Amino acid sequence: LSTWIHGLAANQKAWSVLEDNGSVLDAVEKGVAIVESDFTNRSVGLGGLLDRDGKVTLDACIQDHDGRAGAVAFIQRFEHPISIARAIMERTPHVMLVGTGAEKWALENGFEQIDITIPEVRVAYEEWLRTSEYKPIANRENHDTIGMIAMDANGRLAGSCTTSGMAYKIHGRVGDSPIIGAGLFVDGDVGAACATGVGELMIRTAGSHTVVELMRQGFTPMDACREAVLRILTKNTDQKDMQVGFLALNKE
Ligand code: SD4
């Protein structure tokens, strides 16, 4: 399962990995990587809209059935943040690396930086600069961070999430998407959840973790998502007209 319309291509890829007896972790990595490489996508990967300093900064995380996790935040000029997140999980004792430290580690570990300039993105930025007004809007017309959760034929779960974050955010801002428990949470004994929308709301409520904990208490995936959204609505009365969404899968 994955978020938004671009998720269909990601699902196709993930499904083919599972059909070839690939691991569920490979499926969620290779699935979202398709969208990271689609430079026509304006909110995932290097085709994403810019921050207020005119940079594309990327966030991603991945978690497996046993709860092992890797994450990367506020990195620039890498095509596949999701693969860096996985490498951090598999090759370091840590969960999360950020910024220049993460970039240095990635370069030392075989990932390459590339430069891509997309005229349309520059034009949108120049247009935005005229007012420099920050209105975080995440809806189906303008946004499509990808979160993916999957199960293989043996019932093993995994999840991934990758984004360029909210357009025109403050340089250095990190959203929910690379934060385990906020943008993604997997517990092989219960289920998995991922989130999309205004990240601050998912961080404040540990949104994806909430969804999984509700499923642990017996909520169906749909009811768990509904309850998590209601909790965000009632606890964040200072945030009007914001959008959030969750996907959830239980182990059944
Ligand atoms: C963020 N959650 O950076 C992301 C944005 C998003 O669909 O999901 N947009 O806050």
Coordinates of C-alpha atoms and ligand atoms in Angstrom, one line a residue:
L1 CA 0.0 0.0 0.0
S2 CA 1.3 3.5 -0.6
T3 CA 0.2 7.1 -0.6
W4 CA -1.2 9.2 -3.4
I5 CA -1.5 8.5 -7.1
H6 CA 2.3 8.1 -7.7
G7 CA 2.1 5.2 -5.3
L8 CA 0.6 3.1 -8.1
A9 CA 3.9 2.9 -9.9
A10 CA 5.7 2.3 -6.6
N11 CA 3.2 -0.5 -5.7
Q12 CA 3.8 -2.2 -9.1
K13 CA 7.5 -2.2 -8.5
A14 CA 7.2 -3.5 -5.0
W15 CA 4.8 -6.2 -6.1
S16 CA 7.3 -7.4 -8.8
V17 CA 10.0 -7.6 -6.1
L18 CA 7.7 -9.7 -4.0
E19 CA 6.7 -11.9 -6.9
D20 CA 10.4 -12.5 -7.6
N21 CA 10.7 -13.7 -4.0
G22 CA 12.6 -10.6 -3.0
S23 CA 12.4 -9.5 0.7
V24 CA 9.7 -7.2 1.9
L25 CA 12.4 -4.7 2.8
D26 CA 13.6 -4.8 -0.8
A27 CA 10.0 -4.3 -1.9
V28 CA 9.5 -1.1 0.1
E29 CA 12.9 0.3 -0.8
K30 CA 12.7 -0.4 -4.5
G31 CA 9.0 0.7 -4.6
V32 CA 9.5 4.2 -3.3
A33 CA 12.8 4.5 -5.2
I34 CA 10.7 4.6 -8.5
V35 CA 9.1 7.8 -7.3
E36 CA 12.4 9.3 -6.0
S37 CA 13.7 8.9 -9.6
D38 CA 10.7 10.5 -11.2
F39 CA 11.9 14.1 -11.5
T40 CA 8.4 15.2 -12.6
N41 CA 7.3 14.6 -9.0
R42 CA 7.3 17.8 -7.1
S43 CA 7.3 16.5 -3.5
V44 CA 9.5 13.4 -3.6
G45 CA 13.2 13.3 -4.5
L46 CA 15.3 15.7 -6.4
G47 CA 12.4 17.0 -8.6
G48 CA 10.8 18.4 -5.4
L49 CA 9.9 22.0 -4.8
L50 CA 12.5 24.1 -3.0
D51 CA 12.8 25.4 0.5
R52 CA 12.9 29.1 1.2
D53 CA 16.7 29.2 0.5
G54 CA 16.1 27.7 -2.9
K55 CA 17.4 24.2 -2.0
V56 CA 15.8 20.7 -2.3
T57 CA 16.3 19.0 1.0
L58 CA 15.2 15.4 1.5
D59 CA 14.0 13.2 4.3
A60 CA 13.4 9.4 4.3
C61 CA 13.1 6.4 6.6
I62 CA 12.7 2.6 6.5
Q63 CA 11.7 0.1 9.1
D64 CA 11.6 -3.7 9.1
H65 CA 9.4 -6.4 10.7
D66 CA 11.6 -6.6 13.7
G67 CA 11.6 -2.9 14.3
R68 CA 15.1 -2.2 13.0
A69 CA 15.1 1.3 11.4
G70 CA 17.2 3.7 9.4
A71 CA 16.5 7.3 8.6
V72 CA 18.1 10.3 6.9
A73 CA 17.0 13.9 7.1
F74 CA 17.9 17.3 5.6
I75 CA 20.2 15.9 2.9
Q76 CA 20.8 17.5 -0.5
R77 CA 21.6 16.2 -4.0
F78 CA 21.1 12.5 -3.5
E79 CA 18.8 10.6 -5.8
H80 CA 17.8 7.8 -3.3
P81 CA 17.5 9.0 0.3
I82 CA 15.6 5.7 1.0
S83 CA 18.6 3.6 0.1
I84 CA 20.8 5.8 2.4
A85 CA 18.3 5.3 5.2
R86 CA 18.5 1.5 4.6
A87 CA 22.3 1.6 4.5
I88 CA 22.4 3.5 7.8
M89 CA 20.1 0.8 9.3
E90 CA 22.3 -2.0 8.0
R91 CA 25.8 -0.6 8.3
T92 CA 25.8 1.7 11.4
P93 CA 24.8 1.3 15.0
H94 CA 22.5 4.3 14.6
V95 CA 19.0 5.0 13.4
M96 CA 19.3 8.5 12.0
L97 CA 21.9 10.7 10.4
V98 CA 21.1 14.3 9.3
G99 CA 22.5 17.2 7.2
T100 CA 26.1 17.4 6.3
G101 CA 27.1 14.5 8.5
A102 CA 24.6 12.3 6.7
E103 CA 25.9 13.5 3.3
K104 CA 29.5 12.9 4.3
W105 CA 28.6 9.4 5.5
A106 CA 26.7 8.7 2.3
L107 CA 29.5 9.8 0.1
E108 CA 32.0 7.6 2.0
N109 CA 29.6 4.7 1.6
G110 CA 29.2 4.6 -2.1
F111 CA 26.3 7.1 -2.7
E112 CA 26.9 9.9 -5.2
Q113 CA 25.7 13.4 -5.3
I114 CA 24.2 14.8 -8.5
D115 CA 23.0 18.2 -9.6
I116 CA 19.7 18.7 -11.2
T117 CA 18.1 22.0 -12.1
I118 CA 14.5 21.9 -13.1
P119 CA 13.4 25.2 -14.8
E120 CA 9.8 24.8 -13.8
V121 CA 10.8 24.4 -10.1
R122 CA 13.0 27.5 -10.3
V123 CA 10.1 29.5 -11.9
A124 CA 7.8 28.4 -9.1
Y125 CA 10.4 29.5 -6.6
E126 CA 10.9 32.9 -8.2
E127 CA 7.1 33.3 -8.2
W128 CA 6.9 32.3 -4.5
L129 CA 9.7 34.8 -3.6
R130 CA 7.5 37.7 -4.6
T131 CA 5.4 37.2 -1.5
S132 CA 7.5 34.7 0.4
E133 CA 4.4 33.7 2.1
Y134 CA 4.6 30.3 3.8
K135 CA 1.3 28.4 3.7
P136 CA 1.9 24.8 4.3
I137 CA -0.8 23.1 2.1
A138 CA -0.7 19.4 1.6
N139 CA -3.6 18.0 -0.5
R140 CA -4.1 15.7 -3.4
E141 CA -3.7 18.5 -5.9
N142 CA -0.3 19.6 -4.8
H143 CA 1.3 16.9 -2.7
D144 CA 2.4 13.4 -2.7
T145 CA 5.1 12.4 -0.2
I146 CA 5.3 8.6 -0.6
G147 CA 4.8 6.3 2.4
M148 CA 4.6 2.6 1.7
I149 CA 3.8 -0.3 3.9
A150 CA 3.9 -4.0 2.8
M151 CA 3.6 -7.6 3.8
D152 CA 5.2 -10.5 2.1
A153 CA 3.8 -14.1 1.6
N154 CA 5.3 -15.1 5.0
G155 CA 3.5 -12.3 6.8
R156 CA 6.6 -10.2 7.3
L157 CA 6.0 -6.4 7.3
A158 CA 8.1 -3.4 6.3
G159 CA 7.6 0.2 5.6
S160 CA 9.3 3.2 3.9
C161 CA 8.7 6.9 3.6
T162 CA 10.5 9.5 1.4
T163 CA 9.9 13.2 0.7
S164 CA 11.2 16.6 -0.2
G165 CA 8.9 17.9 2.5
M166 CA 6.7 20.9 2.5
A167 CA 7.5 23.4 -0.2
Y168 CA 9.2 26.7 1.0
K169 CA 9.9 25.4 4.5
I170 CA 12.6 27.0 6.5
H171 CA 16.0 25.7 5.4
G172 CA 16.8 23.0 8.0
R173 CA 13.2 22.0 8.7
V174 CA 12.6 18.3 9.1
G175 CA 9.1 16.8 8.8
D176 CA 7.6 13.6 10.0
S177 CA 8.6 11.5 7.1
P178 CA 12.0 10.5 8.4
I179 CA 10.9 10.1 12.0
I180 CA 10.1 6.7 13.2
G181 CA 6.7 6.8 15.0
A182 CA 5.6 9.9 13.2
G183 CA 5.8 9.3 9.4
L184 CA 6.2 5.6 9.7
F185 CA 5.9 2.8 12.2
V186 CA 6.2 -1.0 11.9
D187 CA 5.7 -3.5 14.6
G188 CA 5.8 -7.1 13.1
D189 CA 3.6 -8.3 16.0
V190 CA 0.8 -5.9 15.2
G191 CA 1.0 -4.0 11.9
A192 CA 2.4 -1.0 10.1
A193 CA 1.3 2.6 9.4
C194 CA 2.6 5.5 7.4
A195 CA 1.5 9.1 7.1
T196 CA 1.3 12.0 4.7
G197 CA 0.3 15.6 5.1
V198 CA 1.5 18.4 7.3
G199 CA 4.4 16.7 9.2
E200 CA 4.3 18.9 12.3
L201 CA 0.9 17.4 13.1
M202 CA 2.2 13.8 12.9
I203 CA 5.3 14.6 14.9
R204 CA 3.2 16.3 17.7
T205 CA 1.1 13.2 18.0
A206 CA 3.5 10.4 17.1
G207 CA 0.9 9.7 14.5
S208 CA 2.0 6.4 12.9
H209 CA 2.9 5.0 16.3
T210 CA -0.6 5.9 17.5
V211 CA -2.2 4.1 14.6
V212 CA -0.2 0.9 15.3
E213 CA -0.9 1.1 19.1
L214 CA -4.6 1.4 18.4
M215 CA -4.4 -1.7 16.2
R216 CA -2.6 -3.4 19.0
Q217 CA -5.7 -2.6 21.2
G218 CA -8.0 -4.2 18.6
F219 CA -9.0 -1.3 16.4
T220 CA -9.3 -2.2 12.7
P221 CA -6.8 -0.4 10.4
M222 CA -9.6 2.0 9.3
D223 CA -10.8 2.8 12.8
A224 CA -7.2 3.2 14.0
C225 CA -6.5 5.8 11.2
R226 CA -9.8 7.5 11.9
E227 CA -9.0 7.8 15.7
A228 CA -5.5 9.1 15.0
V229 CA -6.9 11.8 12.7
L230 CA -9.6 12.7 15.2
R231 CA -6.9 13.0 17.9
I232 CA -4.9 15.4 15.6
L233 CA -8.0 17.4 15.0
T234 CA -8.9 17.8 18.7
K235 CA -5.4 18.4 20.0
N236 CA -4.3 20.9 17.4
T237 CA -6.9 23.6 17.4
D238 CA -4.2 26.2 16.5
Q239 CA -3.8 24.4 13.1
K240 CA -6.7 25.2 10.7
D241 CA -7.2 23.8 7.2
M242 CA -4.3 21.3 7.5
Q243 CA -4.5 17.9 5.9
V244 CA -3.1 14.6 7.2
G245 CA -3.6 11.1 6.0
F246 CA -2.6 7.6 7.3
L247 CA -2.4 4.2 5.7
A248 CA -2.5 1.2 8.0
L249 CA -2.1 -2.6 7.6
N250 CA -2.5 -5.1 10.4
K251 CA -0.7 -8.4 10.4
E252 CA -3.9 -10.2 9.4
Ligands
SD4_1 C1 6.3 16.8 5.5 N1 4.7 14.9 5.6 O1 7.4 17.0 5.1 C2 5.5 15.7 4.7 C3 4.8 16.3 3.6 C4 3.8 15.4 2.9 O2 2.3 14.9 1.3 O3 3.5 14.3 3.3 N2 3.1 15.7 1.9 O4 5.7 17.3 6.4

